[in-house]
């Protein structure tokens, strides 16, 4: 050494001993103007390296070897695969001999609603919003409009089954469903309701209307006038909404189809259209079409009570 400082034998061994291949790089530095090396491999296998102490220029010195240990690499989290919802395929079927399609995407299950929490009279309270997002299974079934599906007593909107051939009109979920009592489709082979057609609602109010309970307008001898929408048309009769029953529900009246054929030159009455129909001594006459506003005014007259 150029300054004549004495270096111990152990220190020289530390300085001059090189690491084996594959281990950490030796620590090189200059000591008293001369290159020196410390083999760090001997400290690699220890769980925690002890500080290296030695004497430098007659003073105690320490090298913290912990910082030279290889640091474990943090494991990278596996990428999370995001599953995107797949829209259901449209339901295709044949209706009245023509291809038809129902978009099922709007019937997909909605995400669960979080409860609404608030304070009521100084106490915490919760409202379960999930009950407002649920749809009855029968309503969803009716939306799909399975033509020919038998409907029995106990189903939604189904009262005790009337006689065979009876018809009812179900206006729900944007559709007009025509049901008829058919032999052998009910429980235990009895007569039951069966859907015959599913059509557009044509602006008709929602409800379930039994045509068998419609009032025959020709049976009244007093003057009558009607201006409601046509609910249904068959070969013999035209069914029209009559005045309110006093309980907020519209009545249904039926007219002989012939009076419409005469007034409309054989054209079929339009379901959903308002018509003015008047009676005198049981004889009916169709005067023409009305707007819904005009029909409502005519229906509200006292002469309409039946």
Coordinates of N, CA and C in Angstrom, one line a residue, residues 81-281:
X81 N -60.4 -11.8 -17.0 CA -61.2 -11.9 -18.2 C -62.6 -11.4 -18.0
X82 N -62.9 -10.4 -18.8 CA -64.2 -9.7 -18.6 C -65.2 -10.4 -19.6
X83 N -66.2 -11.0 -19.0 CA -67.2 -11.7 -19.8 C -68.4 -10.7 -20.2
X84 N -68.5 -10.5 -21.4 CA -69.5 -9.6 -21.9 C -70.8 -10.3 -22.1
X85 N -72.0 -9.7 -21.7 CA -73.2 -10.5 -22.0 C -73.5 -10.6 -23.4
X86 N -74.0 -11.8 -23.8 CA -74.3 -12.1 -25.2 C -75.8 -12.0 -25.3
X87 N -76.2 -11.2 -26.3 CA -77.6 -11.0 -26.6 C -78.3 -12.3 -27.1
X88 N -79.5 -12.6 -26.6 CA -80.1 -13.8 -27.1 C -80.6 -13.7 -28.5
X89 N -80.6 -14.8 -29.2 CA -81.0 -14.8 -30.6 C -82.5 -14.5 -30.7
X90 N -83.0 -13.8 -31.7 CA -84.4 -13.5 -31.9 C -85.2 -14.9 -32.0
X91 N -86.4 -14.9 -31.5 CA -87.3 -16.0 -31.6 C -88.1 -15.9 -32.9
X92 N -87.9 -16.8 -33.8 CA -88.5 -16.8 -35.1 C -89.6 -17.9 -35.2
X93 N -90.7 -17.6 -35.8 CA -91.8 -18.5 -36.0 C -92.7 -18.1 -37.1
X94 N -93.7 -18.9 -37.4 CA -94.6 -18.6 -38.5 C -95.9 -18.2 -37.9
X95 N -96.4 -17.1 -38.4 CA -97.7 -16.6 -37.9 C -98.6 -16.2 -39.1
X96 N -99.8 -16.9 -39.1 CA -100.7 -16.7 -40.2 C -100.0 -17.0 -41.6
X97 N -99.1 -18.0 -41.6 CA -98.4 -18.3 -42.8 C -97.3 -17.4 -43.2
X98 N -97.0 -16.4 -42.4 CA -95.9 -15.5 -42.7 C -94.8 -15.6 -41.6
X99 N -93.6 -15.4 -42.0 CA -92.5 -15.4 -41.0 C -92.6 -14.2 -40.0
X100 N -92.4 -14.5 -38.7 CA -92.5 -13.5 -37.7 C -91.3 -13.6 -36.7
X101 N -90.9 -12.5 -36.1 CA -89.8 -12.5 -35.2 C -90.1 -11.8 -33.9
X102 N -89.7 -12.3 -32.8 CA -89.8 -11.6 -31.5 C -88.4 -11.3 -30.9
X103 N -88.1 -10.1 -30.6 CA -86.8 -9.7 -30.1 C -86.8 -10.1 -28.6
X104 N -86.0 -11.1 -28.2 CA -86.0 -11.5 -26.8 C -85.0 -10.7 -25.9
X105 N -84.3 -9.8 -26.5 CA -83.2 -9.1 -25.8 C -83.9 -8.3 -24.7
X106 N -85.1 -7.7 -24.9 CA -85.7 -6.9 -23.9 C -86.3 -7.7 -22.8
X107 N -86.3 -9.0 -22.8 CA -86.8 -9.8 -21.7 C -85.6 -10.4 -20.9
X108 N -84.4 -9.9 -21.2 CA -83.2 -10.4 -20.4 C -83.4 -10.0 -19.0
X109 N -82.7 -10.8 -18.1 CA -82.8 -10.5 -16.7 C -82.1 -9.2 -16.4
X110 N -82.7 -8.3 -15.6 CA -82.2 -7.0 -15.3 C -81.2 -7.2 -14.1
X111 N -80.2 -6.3 -14.0 CA -79.3 -6.4 -12.8 C -80.0 -6.2 -11.5
X112 N -79.5 -6.8 -10.5 CA -80.2 -6.7 -9.2 C -80.1 -5.3 -8.6
X113 N -81.2 -4.7 -8.2 CA -81.2 -3.4 -7.7 C -80.7 -3.3 -6.3
X114 N -79.8 -2.3 -6.0 CA -79.3 -2.2 -4.6 C -80.4 -1.6 -3.7
X115 N -80.5 -2.1 -2.5 CA -81.5 -1.6 -1.6 C -81.4 -0.1 -1.4
X116 N -82.5 0.6 -1.2 CA -82.5 2.1 -0.9 C -82.5 2.3 0.6
X117 N -81.4 2.9 1.1 CA -81.3 3.2 2.5 C -81.5 4.6 2.8
X118 N -82.2 5.0 3.9 CA -82.4 6.3 4.2 C -82.8 6.4 5.7
X119 N -83.0 7.6 6.3 CA -83.3 7.8 7.7 C -84.8 8.1 7.8
X120 N -85.5 7.4 8.7 CA -86.9 7.7 8.9 C -87.2 7.8 10.4
X121 N -87.6 9.0 10.8 CA -87.9 9.3 12.2 C -86.6 9.1 13.0
X122 N -85.5 9.4 12.4 CA -84.2 9.3 13.1 C -83.6 7.9 13.2
X123 N -84.3 6.9 12.5 CA -83.8 5.6 12.5 C -83.5 5.1 11.1
X124 N -82.4 4.3 11.0 CA -82.1 3.8 9.6 C -83.2 2.9 9.1
X125 N -83.5 3.1 7.8 CA -84.6 2.3 7.1 C -84.1 1.9 5.7
X126 N -84.7 0.8 5.2 CA -84.3 0.2 3.9 C -85.5 -0.1 3.1
X127 N -85.5 0.1 1.8 CA -86.5 -0.3 0.9 C -85.9 -1.2 -0.1
X128 N -86.4 -2.4 -0.2 CA -85.9 -3.4 -1.2 C -86.5 -3.1 -2.6
X129 N -85.6 -2.6 -3.5 CA -86.0 -2.2 -4.8 C -86.1 -3.3 -5.7
X130 N -85.6 -4.5 -5.3 CA -85.7 -5.7 -6.2 C -87.1 -6.1 -6.6
X131 N -88.0 -5.8 -5.6 CA -89.4 -6.2 -5.8 C -90.1 -5.4 -6.9
X132 N -89.5 -4.2 -7.3 CA -90.0 -3.4 -8.3 C -89.4 -3.8 -9.7
X133 N -88.4 -4.6 -9.7 CA -87.8 -5.0 -11.0 C -88.2 -6.4 -11.5
X134 N -88.8 -7.1 -10.6 CA -89.2 -8.5 -11.0 C -90.5 -8.4 -11.9
X135 N -90.5 -9.4 -12.8 CA -91.7 -9.5 -13.6 C -92.3 -10.9 -13.4
X136 N -93.6 -11.0 -13.3 CA -94.2 -12.3 -13.1 C -93.9 -13.2 -14.3
X137 N -93.6 -14.5 -14.0 CA -93.3 -15.4 -15.1 C -94.4 -15.5 -16.1
X138 N -95.6 -15.4 -15.7 CA -96.7 -15.6 -16.6 C -96.8 -14.4 -17.6
X139 N -96.5 -13.2 -17.1 CA -96.5 -12.1 -18.0 C -95.4 -12.2 -19.1
X140 N -94.2 -12.7 -18.7 CA -93.2 -12.9 -19.7 C -93.6 -13.9 -20.7
X141 N -94.2 -15.0 -20.2 CA -94.7 -16.0 -21.1 C -95.7 -15.4 -22.1
X142 N -96.6 -14.5 -21.7 CA -97.5 -14.0 -22.6 C -96.9 -13.0 -23.6
X143 N -95.8 -12.4 -23.2 CA -95.1 -11.5 -24.1 C -94.5 -12.3 -25.3
X144 N -94.0 -13.5 -25.0 CA -93.5 -14.4 -26.0 C -94.6 -14.8 -27.0
X145 N -95.8 -14.8 -26.6 CA -97.0 -15.1 -27.5 C -96.9 -16.4 -28.1
X146 N -96.8 -17.5 -27.3 CA -96.7 -18.8 -27.9 C -98.1 -19.2 -28.4
X147 N -98.2 -19.2 -29.7 CA -99.5 -19.5 -30.4 C -99.8 -20.9 -30.2
X148 N -101.1 -21.2 -29.7 CA -101.5 -22.5 -29.5 C -101.2 -23.1 -28.1
X149 N -100.6 -22.3 -27.3 CA -100.3 -22.7 -25.9 C -101.6 -22.8 -25.1
X150 N -102.0 -23.9 -24.5 CA -103.2 -24.0 -23.7 C -103.1 -23.2 -22.5
X151 N -104.2 -22.5 -22.0 CA -104.2 -21.7 -20.8 C -105.3 -22.2 -20.0
X152 N -105.0 -22.5 -18.7 CA -106.0 -23.2 -17.9 C -106.4 -22.3 -16.7
X153 N -107.5 -22.8 -16.0 CA -107.9 -22.1 -14.8 C -106.8 -22.1 -13.8
X154 N -106.6 -20.9 -13.2 CA -105.4 -20.7 -12.3 C -104.3 -19.9 -13.0
X155 N -104.2 -19.9 -14.3 CA -103.3 -19.0 -15.0 C -103.6 -17.6 -14.8
X156 N -102.6 -16.7 -15.1 CA -102.9 -15.2 -14.9 C -104.1 -14.8 -15.8
X157 N -105.1 -14.1 -15.2 CA -106.2 -13.6 -15.9 C -107.2 -14.6 -16.4
X158 N -107.1 -15.9 -15.9 CA -108.0 -16.9 -16.3 C -109.1 -17.2 -15.3
X159 N -110.3 -16.9 -15.6 CA -111.4 -17.2 -14.7 C -112.0 -18.6 -15.0
X160 N -113.0 -19.1 -14.2 CA -113.6 -20.4 -14.6 C -113.9 -20.5 -16.1
X161 N -113.7 -21.6 -16.7 CA -113.8 -21.7 -18.1 C -115.3 -21.7 -18.5
X162 N -115.7 -20.8 -19.4 CA -117.1 -20.8 -19.9 C -117.3 -21.9 -20.9
X163 N -118.4 -21.8 -21.7 CA -118.7 -22.9 -22.6 C -117.7 -22.9 -23.8
X164 N -117.7 -24.1 -24.5 CA -116.8 -24.2 -25.6 C -117.2 -23.2 -26.7
X165 N -116.2 -22.6 -27.3 CA -116.4 -21.6 -28.3 C -116.3 -20.2 -27.9
X166 N -116.4 -20.0 -26.5 CA -116.3 -18.6 -26.0 C -114.9 -18.0 -26.3
X167 N -115.0 -16.7 -26.5 CA -113.8 -16.0 -26.9 C -113.5 -14.8 -25.9
X168 N -112.3 -14.6 -25.6 CA -111.9 -13.4 -24.9 C -110.7 -12.7 -25.5
X169 N -110.6 -11.4 -25.3 CA -109.5 -10.6 -25.9 C -108.6 -10.2 -24.7
X170 N -107.3 -10.5 -24.8 CA -106.4 -10.1 -23.8 C -105.4 -9.0 -24.3
X171 N -105.5 -7.8 -23.8 CA -104.6 -6.7 -24.2 C -103.6 -6.5 -23.2
X172 N -102.4 -7.0 -23.4 CA -101.3 -6.9 -22.4 C -99.9 -6.8 -23.1
X173 N -99.0 -6.1 -22.5 CA -97.6 -6.1 -23.0 C -97.5 -5.7 -24.5
X174 N -98.3 -4.8 -25.0 CA -98.2 -4.4 -26.3 C -98.8 -5.3 -27.4
X175 N -99.5 -6.3 -26.9 CA -100.1 -7.3 -27.9 C -101.6 -7.5 -27.6
X176 N -102.3 -8.0 -28.6 CA -103.7 -8.3 -28.6 C -103.8 -9.8 -28.8
X177 N -104.2 -10.5 -27.7 CA -104.2 -12.0 -27.8 C -105.6 -12.5 -27.8
X178 N -105.9 -13.3 -28.8 CA -107.3 -13.8 -29.0 C -107.3 -15.3 -28.5
X179 N -108.0 -15.5 -27.4 CA -108.1 -16.8 -26.7 C -109.6 -17.4 -27.0
X180 N -109.6 -18.7 -27.1 CA -110.9 -19.4 -27.3 C -110.9 -20.7 -26.5
X181 N -112.1 -21.0 -26.0 CA -112.3 -22.3 -25.2 C -112.4 -23.4 -26.2
X182 N -111.4 -24.4 -26.1 CA -111.3 -25.5 -27.0 C -111.5 -26.8 -26.2
X183 N -112.2 -27.8 -26.7 CA -112.3 -29.1 -26.0 C -110.9 -29.8 -25.9
X184 N -110.7 -30.4 -24.8 CA -109.6 -31.3 -24.6 C -108.3 -30.7 -24.3
X185 N -108.2 -29.4 -24.2 CA -106.9 -28.7 -23.9 C -106.7 -28.3 -22.5
X186 N -107.7 -28.5 -21.7 CA -107.6 -28.1 -20.3 C -107.1 -29.2 -19.4
X187 N -107.2 -29.0 -18.1 CA -106.7 -30.0 -17.2 C -107.5 -31.3 -17.3
X188 N -106.9 -32.4 -17.2 CA -107.5 -33.7 -17.3 C -108.4 -33.9 -18.5
X189 N -108.0 -33.3 -19.6 CA -108.8 -33.5 -20.9 C -110.0 -32.6 -21.0
X190 N -110.2 -31.7 -20.0 CA -111.4 -30.9 -20.1 C -111.2 -29.7 -21.1
X191 N -112.3 -29.0 -21.3 CA -112.1 -27.8 -22.2 C -111.3 -26.8 -21.5
X192 N -110.6 -26.0 -22.3 CA -109.7 -25.0 -21.7 C -109.4 -23.9 -22.7
X193 N -108.8 -22.8 -22.2 CA -108.5 -21.7 -23.0 C -107.2 -22.0 -23.9
X194 N -107.3 -21.6 -25.1 CA -106.2 -21.8 -26.0 C -106.0 -20.5 -26.9
X195 N -104.8 -20.0 -27.0 CA -104.5 -18.8 -27.8 C -104.6 -19.2 -29.2
X196 N -105.4 -18.4 -30.0 CA -105.6 -18.6 -31.4 C -104.7 -17.7 -32.2
X197 N -104.6 -16.4 -31.8 CA -103.8 -15.4 -32.5 C -103.1 -14.5 -31.5
X198 N -102.0 -13.9 -31.9 CA -101.4 -12.8 -31.2 C -101.1 -11.7 -32.2
X199 N -101.8 -10.5 -32.0 CA -101.7 -9.4 -32.9 C -101.3 -8.2 -32.2
X200 N -101.1 -7.1 -32.9 CA -100.8 -5.8 -32.3 C -101.9 -5.3 -31.5
X201 N -101.6 -4.4 -30.5 CA -102.7 -3.9 -29.6 C -103.6 -2.9 -30.3
X202 N -103.1 -2.2 -31.4 CA -103.8 -1.2 -32.1 C -104.4 -0.1 -31.2
X203 N -103.6 0.3 -30.2 CA -104.0 1.4 -29.4 C -105.1 1.1 -28.4
X204 N -105.5 -0.1 -28.2 CA -106.5 -0.5 -27.3 C -106.0 -0.5 -25.8
X205 N -106.9 -0.2 -24.9 CA -106.5 -0.1 -23.5 C -106.3 -1.5 -22.9
X206 N -105.3 -1.7 -22.0 CA -105.0 -3.0 -21.4 C -106.2 -3.5 -20.7
X207 N -106.3 -4.8 -20.7 CA -107.4 -5.5 -20.0 C -107.7 -6.8 -20.6
X208 N -108.6 -7.5 -19.9 CA -109.1 -8.9 -20.4 C -110.6 -8.7 -20.6
X209 N -111.1 -9.0 -21.8 CA -112.4 -8.7 -22.1 C -113.1 -10.0 -22.6
X210 N -114.1 -10.4 -21.9 CA -114.9 -11.6 -22.2 C -116.0 -11.2 -23.2
X211 N -115.9 -11.7 -24.4 CA -116.9 -11.3 -25.4 C -118.3 -11.9 -25.1
X212 N -118.3 -13.0 -24.4 CA -119.6 -13.6 -24.0 C -120.4 -12.7 -23.1
X213 N -119.8 -11.8 -22.4 CA -120.5 -10.9 -21.5 C -120.8 -9.6 -22.2
X214 N -120.6 -9.4 -23.5 CA -120.9 -8.1 -24.2 C -122.4 -7.9 -24.2
X215 N -122.8 -6.7 -24.1 CA -124.3 -6.3 -24.2 C -124.7 -6.2 -25.6
X216 N -125.8 -6.8 -26.0 CA -126.4 -6.8 -27.3 C -127.1 -5.4 -27.5
X217 N -126.5 -4.5 -28.3 CA -127.1 -3.1 -28.4 C -128.5 -3.2 -29.0
X218 N -128.8 -4.2 -29.8 CA -130.1 -4.2 -30.5 C -131.2 -4.6 -29.6
X219 N -130.9 -5.1 -28.4 CA -132.0 -5.5 -27.5 C -132.6 -4.4 -26.7
X220 N -132.1 -3.2 -26.8 CA -132.6 -2.0 -26.1 C -133.5 -1.2 -27.0
X221 N -134.7 -0.9 -26.5 CA -135.6 -0.1 -27.4 C -135.4 1.4 -27.2
X222 N -134.7 1.8 -26.2 CA -134.4 3.3 -26.0 C -133.3 3.7 -27.0
X223 N -133.3 5.0 -27.3 CA -132.2 5.5 -28.2 C -130.9 5.4 -27.5
X224 N -129.9 5.0 -28.3 CA -128.5 4.8 -27.8 C -127.5 5.3 -28.9
X225 N -126.4 5.8 -28.4 CA -125.3 6.2 -29.2 C -124.0 5.7 -28.6
X226 N -123.1 5.2 -29.5 CA -121.8 4.7 -29.1 C -120.7 5.3 -30.0
X227 N -119.6 5.6 -29.4 CA -118.5 6.2 -30.1 C -117.1 5.6 -29.7
X228 N -117.1 4.4 -29.1 CA -115.9 3.8 -28.7 C -115.1 3.1 -29.8
X229 N -113.9 2.6 -29.4 CA -113.1 1.9 -30.3 C -113.6 0.4 -30.5
X230 N -113.4 -0.1 -31.7 CA -113.7 -1.4 -32.0 C -112.7 -2.4 -31.4
X231 N -113.2 -3.3 -30.6 CA -112.3 -4.3 -29.9 C -112.0 -5.5 -30.7
X232 N -113.1 -6.0 -31.4 CA -112.9 -7.3 -32.1 C -114.0 -7.4 -33.2
X233 N -113.6 -8.1 -34.2 CA -114.6 -8.3 -35.3 C -114.5 -9.8 -35.7
X234 N -115.7 -10.4 -35.8 CA -115.8 -11.8 -36.3 C -116.8 -11.8 -37.4
X235 N -117.2 -13.0 -37.9 CA -118.1 -13.1 -39.0 C -119.5 -12.6 -38.8
X236 N -120.0 -12.7 -37.5 CA -121.3 -12.3 -37.2 C -121.5 -10.9 -36.5
X237 N -120.5 -10.6 -35.7 CA -120.6 -9.4 -34.8 C -119.4 -8.5 -34.9
X238 N -119.6 -7.2 -34.4 CA -118.6 -6.3 -34.2 C -118.7 -5.9 -32.7
X239 N -117.6 -6.0 -32.0 CA -117.5 -5.7 -30.6 C -116.9 -4.3 -30.4
X240 N -117.5 -3.5 -29.6 CA -117.1 -2.1 -29.5 C -117.1 -1.7 -28.0
X241 N -116.2 -0.8 -27.6 CA -116.2 -0.4 -26.2 C -117.4 0.6 -26.0
X242 N -118.2 0.3 -24.9 CA -119.3 1.1 -24.6 C -118.9 2.1 -23.5
X243 N -119.9 2.7 -22.9 CA -119.7 3.7 -21.8 C -119.1 2.9 -20.5
X244 N -118.6 3.7 -19.6 CA -118.1 3.2 -18.3 C -119.2 2.5 -17.5
X245 N -118.9 1.5 -16.7 CA -119.9 0.9 -15.9 C -120.1 1.6 -14.6
X246 N -119.5 2.7 -14.4 CA -119.6 3.5 -13.2 C -118.5 3.1 -12.2
X247 N -117.7 2.1 -12.5 CA -116.6 1.7 -11.6 C -115.3 1.9 -12.2
X248 N -115.3 2.7 -13.3 CA -114.0 3.0 -14.0 C -113.6 2.0 -15.0
X249 N -114.5 1.0 -15.3 CA -114.2 0.0 -16.3 C -115.2 0.1 -17.5
X250 N -114.6 0.1 -18.7 CA -115.4 0.2 -19.9 C -116.3 -1.1 -20.1
X251 N -117.5 -0.9 -20.6 CA -118.3 -2.0 -21.0 C -118.0 -2.3 -22.4
X252 N -118.5 -3.5 -22.9 CA -118.4 -3.9 -24.3 C -119.8 -4.2 -24.8
X253 N -120.0 -3.6 -26.0 CA -121.3 -3.9 -26.7 C -121.0 -4.6 -28.0
X254 N -122.0 -5.3 -28.4 CA -121.9 -6.0 -29.7 C -122.9 -5.5 -30.7
X255 N -122.5 -5.4 -32.0 CA -123.5 -5.0 -33.0 C -123.5 -6.1 -34.1
X256 N -124.6 -6.2 -34.8 CA -124.7 -7.1 -35.9 C -123.7 -6.5 -37.0
X257 N -122.9 -7.4 -37.5 CA -121.9 -7.0 -38.5 C -122.5 -6.4 -39.8
X258 N -123.7 -6.7 -40.1 CA -124.4 -6.3 -41.3 C -124.5 -4.8 -41.3
X259 N -124.7 -4.1 -40.2 CA -124.8 -2.6 -40.2 C -123.5 -2.0 -40.6
X260 N -122.4 -2.6 -40.2 CA -121.1 -2.1 -40.6 C -120.8 -2.4 -42.1
X261 N -121.2 -3.6 -42.5 CA -121.0 -3.9 -44.0 C -121.7 -2.9 -44.9
X262 N -122.9 -2.5 -44.4 CA -123.7 -1.6 -45.2 C -123.1 -0.2 -45.3
X263 N -122.6 0.3 -44.1 CA -122.0 1.6 -44.0 C -120.6 1.7 -44.6
X264 N -119.9 0.6 -44.6 CA -118.5 0.6 -45.1 C -118.3 -0.1 -46.4
X265 N -119.4 -0.3 -47.1 CA -119.4 -0.9 -48.4 C -118.7 -2.3 -48.4
X266 N -118.9 -3.1 -47.4 CA -118.3 -4.4 -47.3 C -116.9 -4.5 -46.7
X267 N -116.3 -3.3 -46.4 CA -115.0 -3.3 -45.8 C -115.0 -3.7 -44.4
X268 N -114.0 -4.4 -43.9 CA -114.0 -4.8 -42.5 C -113.7 -3.6 -41.6
X269 N -114.5 -3.5 -40.5 CA -114.2 -2.4 -39.5 C -112.7 -2.6 -39.0
X270 N -112.1 -1.5 -38.7 CA -110.7 -1.5 -38.2 C -110.7 -1.6 -36.7
X271 N -110.0 -2.6 -36.2 CA -109.8 -2.7 -34.7 C -109.0 -1.5 -34.2
X272 N -109.5 -0.9 -33.2 CA -108.9 0.3 -32.6 C -109.4 1.6 -33.1
X273 N -110.2 1.6 -34.2 CA -110.8 2.8 -34.7 C -112.2 3.1 -34.0
X274 N -112.5 4.3 -33.7 CA -113.7 4.7 -33.1 C -114.8 4.9 -34.2
X275 N -116.0 4.4 -34.0 CA -117.1 4.6 -34.9 C -118.3 5.1 -34.2
X276 N -119.1 6.0 -34.8 CA -120.3 6.4 -34.3 C -121.4 5.5 -34.7
X277 N -122.1 4.9 -33.7 CA -123.2 3.9 -34.0 C -124.4 4.4 -33.2
X278 N -125.5 4.6 -33.8 CA -126.7 5.0 -33.1 C -127.8 4.0 -33.3
X279 N -128.7 3.9 -32.3 CA -129.9 3.0 -32.3 C -131.2 3.7 -32.0
X280 N -132.2 3.3 -32.7 CA -133.6 3.8 -32.5 C -134.5 2.6 -32.6
X281 N -135.2 2.3 -31.5 CA -136.1 1.1 -31.4 C -135.4 -0.2 -31.8

